[in-house]
Amino acid sequence: QYAAALRLTSAVDTAYDSEHARVRGRLQSGAVLAGDALKRWRAYPLDCTPGELLDALVESLAALLLCSVTAADERVDDAWRREPASAAPGLTDRDPSLESAEHRIGLAVRRWRRELEEYADDEVRELDRSVAPDPEVVAALVATALLGGRRTKAAGERLAERIGAHGALRLRDRAGRLLTEHVDRVLHAERERRIAPLDALDVHPEPQAELIAALSVLQKER
């Protein structure tokens, strides 16, 4: 049982570690800036407001994370199907009342946006009020610069024009760390939810060790 539990746990870890690495690569390549988000960025600022741009980026980031979590769970399901122990009642019974991954991820990404806007507001407050830009504009530009990869160099330049080069660098560093923290938290939470039923079985190595010891004694007696 303990060996089987280790194999099932390893399948979850492997699947989520792989997807976590893929998400990091996709973020670095600017994959979030696609579809509606890319269309909004191209229309900004003439035909797109900062709020609309942020909305599109948030939706695209949530879609990327949901896709990764779904892919990880599919890999886990495939690996567990090859393991007879996965048929244990505690592992096959899913609670339908639990919030969906889409809902949980959506909440997490919107929370990231709120904190990002707070960071932008902090940076704007440091400026002379006569020249301070709208914090939402600053948040939209830093989000685009972070999530758009090399294609959004202009976003970084516009950000520096509005809050200064030092302020832009400081904000990008803070926002980048915030993004990493939220992405890591989302994937870790989904992994923990997937593995929680297995942990609830409370399978430990002690019985295995005791059986091995008892077998050793029995063999000596023979």
Short mmCIF file of C-alpha atoms in Angstrom, two decimals, residues 62-216:
data_model
loop_
_atom_site.label_atom_id
_atom_site.label_comp_id
_atom_site.label_asym_id
_atom_site.label_seq_id
_atom_site.Cartn_x
_atom_site.Cartn_y
_atom_site.Cartn_z
CA ALA A 62 -6.45 32.56 -16.29
CA ALA A 63 -6.94 30.53 -19.49
CA LEU A 64 -3.24 29.61 -19.57
CA LEU A 65 -3.31 28.44 -15.95
CA LEU A 66 -6.55 26.51 -16.40
CA CYS A 67 -5.16 24.79 -19.48
CA SER A 68 -2.06 23.73 -17.53
CA VAL A 69 -4.05 22.44 -14.55
CA THR A 70 -6.36 20.51 -16.87
CA ALA A 71 -3.39 19.00 -18.70
CA ALA A 72 -1.74 18.02 -15.40
CA ASP A 73 -4.92 16.34 -14.17
CA GLU A 74 -5.29 14.44 -17.44
CA ARG A 75 -1.72 13.16 -17.09
CA VAL A 76 -2.45 12.12 -13.51
CA ASP A 77 -5.64 10.31 -14.58
CA ASP A 78 -3.74 8.49 -17.30
CA ALA A 79 -0.98 7.41 -14.89
CA TRP A 80 -3.43 6.39 -12.17
CA ARG A 81 -5.45 4.24 -14.57
CA ARG A 82 -2.38 1.99 -14.81
CA GLU A 83 -2.23 1.64 -11.03
CA PRO A 84 -4.80 -0.74 -9.42
CA ALA A 85 -4.55 1.10 -6.09
CA SER A 86 -6.14 4.19 -7.65
CA ALA A 87 -9.49 2.38 -7.50
CA ALA A 88 -9.64 2.90 -3.74
CA PRO A 89 -13.00 4.54 -2.83
CA GLY A 90 -11.34 7.56 -1.29
CA LEU A 91 -9.54 8.29 -4.55
CA THR A 92 -12.39 7.74 -6.96
CA ASP A 93 -15.05 9.73 -5.13
CA ARG A 94 -14.83 13.37 -6.19
CA ASP A 95 -16.88 15.94 -4.24
CA PRO A 96 -19.16 17.63 -6.81
CA SER A 97 -19.79 20.53 -4.41
CA LEU A 98 -16.24 21.74 -4.66
CA GLU A 99 -15.69 24.92 -6.65
CA SER A 100 -14.40 24.32 -10.14
CA ALA A 101 -10.77 24.91 -11.03
CA GLU A 102 -11.91 27.60 -13.44
CA HIS A 103 -13.59 29.50 -10.61
CA ARG A 104 -10.65 29.12 -8.23
CA ILE A 105 -8.12 30.21 -10.84
CA GLY A 106 -10.30 33.13 -11.87
CA LEU A 107 -10.42 34.36 -8.29
CA ALA A 108 -6.65 34.03 -7.91
CA VAL A 109 -5.88 35.93 -11.11
CA ARG A 110 -8.28 38.73 -10.24
CA ARG A 111 -6.60 38.95 -6.85
CA TRP A 112 -3.26 39.34 -8.65
CA ARG A 113 -4.75 42.17 -10.68
CA ARG A 114 -6.00 43.99 -7.57
CA GLU A 115 -2.59 43.75 -5.91
CA LEU A 116 -0.91 44.90 -9.11
CA GLU A 117 -3.18 47.94 -9.21
CA GLU A 118 -2.26 48.66 -5.58
CA TYR A 119 1.43 48.55 -6.53
CA ALA A 120 0.78 50.94 -9.41
CA ASP A 121 -1.12 53.27 -7.09
CA ASP A 122 1.81 53.24 -4.62
CA GLU A 123 4.21 54.21 -7.41
CA VAL A 124 2.00 57.01 -8.70
CA ARG A 125 1.64 58.52 -5.22
CA GLU A 126 5.38 59.09 -5.17
CA LEU A 127 5.11 61.45 -8.15
CA ASP A 128 4.24 65.12 -8.36
CA ARG A 129 0.45 65.29 -8.53
CA SER A 130 0.57 67.69 -11.45
CA VAL A 131 2.23 65.07 -13.67
CA ALA A 132 1.08 61.80 -12.06
CA PRO A 133 -0.64 59.43 -14.53
CA ASP A 134 -3.78 57.41 -13.89
CA PRO A 135 -2.77 54.36 -11.77
CA GLU A 136 -4.92 52.13 -14.01
CA VAL A 137 -2.84 53.20 -17.02
CA VAL A 138 0.32 52.33 -15.11
CA ALA A 139 -1.10 48.94 -14.08
CA ALA A 140 -2.14 48.15 -17.65
CA LEU A 141 1.30 49.03 -19.02
CA VAL A 142 3.25 47.03 -16.44
CA ALA A 143 0.93 44.03 -16.88
CA THR A 144 1.42 44.19 -20.65
CA ALA A 145 5.18 44.50 -20.29
CA LEU A 146 5.27 41.48 -17.96
CA LEU A 147 2.93 39.23 -19.91
CA GLY A 148 3.76 40.21 -23.47
CA GLY A 149 7.39 39.20 -23.73
CA ARG A 150 9.58 40.86 -26.35
CA ARG A 151 6.58 42.01 -28.38
CA THR A 152 5.67 44.61 -25.77
CA LYS A 153 8.89 46.56 -25.48
CA ALA A 154 6.79 49.65 -26.22
CA ALA A 155 4.79 49.05 -23.03
CA GLY A 156 7.95 49.30 -20.95
CA GLU A 157 8.98 52.46 -22.76
CA ARG A 158 5.58 54.08 -22.20
CA LEU A 159 5.71 53.06 -18.55
CA ALA A 160 9.11 54.72 -18.13
CA GLU A 161 7.80 57.88 -19.79
CA ARG A 162 4.98 58.12 -17.28
CA ILE A 163 6.66 57.26 -13.98
CA GLY A 164 10.37 57.56 -14.80
CA ALA A 165 12.94 54.90 -15.57
CA HIS A 166 13.71 54.10 -11.94
CA GLY A 167 10.05 53.90 -10.99
CA ALA A 168 9.30 51.70 -13.99
CA LEU A 169 12.14 49.31 -13.13
CA ARG A 170 11.10 49.18 -9.48
CA LEU A 171 7.47 48.52 -10.37
CA ARG A 172 8.33 45.83 -12.92
CA ASP A 173 10.51 44.03 -10.37
CA ARG A 174 7.77 44.11 -7.72
CA ALA A 175 5.08 43.14 -10.20
CA GLY A 176 7.22 40.33 -11.58
CA ARG A 177 7.72 38.84 -8.13
CA LEU A 178 4.00 39.18 -7.47
CA LEU A 179 3.16 37.35 -10.69
CA THR A 180 5.55 34.51 -9.85
CA GLU A 181 4.09 34.20 -6.34
CA HIS A 182 0.51 34.01 -7.60
CA VAL A 183 1.28 31.53 -10.39
CA ASP A 184 3.22 29.31 -7.98
CA ARG A 185 0.41 29.54 -5.44
CA VAL A 186 -2.26 28.58 -7.97
CA LEU A 187 -0.41 25.51 -9.24
CA HIS A 188 0.62 24.44 -5.74
CA ALA A 189 -2.98 24.75 -4.51
CA GLU A 190 -4.33 22.69 -7.40
CA ARG A 191 -1.68 20.04 -6.84
CA GLU A 192 -2.59 19.89 -3.14
CA ARG A 193 -6.29 19.54 -3.98
CA ARG A 194 -5.49 16.63 -6.31
CA ILE A 195 -3.32 14.84 -3.79
CA ALA A 196 -5.49 15.55 -0.72
CA PRO A 197 -7.63 12.36 -1.07
CA LEU A 198 -4.45 10.30 -1.21
CA ASP A 199 -3.05 12.02 1.88
CA ALA A 200 -6.37 11.38 3.64
CA LEU A 201 -5.79 7.62 3.35
CA ASP A 202 -2.93 8.15 5.81
CA VAL A 203 -0.72 5.39 4.42
CA HIS A 204 2.63 5.22 6.21
CA PRO A 205 5.75 3.02 5.83
CA GLU A 206 5.60 1.69 9.40
CA PRO A 207 3.32 -1.32 8.66
CA GLN A 208 5.55 -2.26 5.75
CA ALA A 209 8.64 -2.13 7.96
CA GLU A 210 6.88 -4.15 10.66
CA LEU A 211 5.88 -6.84 8.15
CA ILE A 212 9.43 -7.05 6.83
CA ALA A 213 10.75 -7.40 10.39
CA ALA A 214 8.17 -10.08 11.20
CA LEU A 215 9.06 -11.98 8.03
CA SER A 216 12.73 -11.83 8.98
#
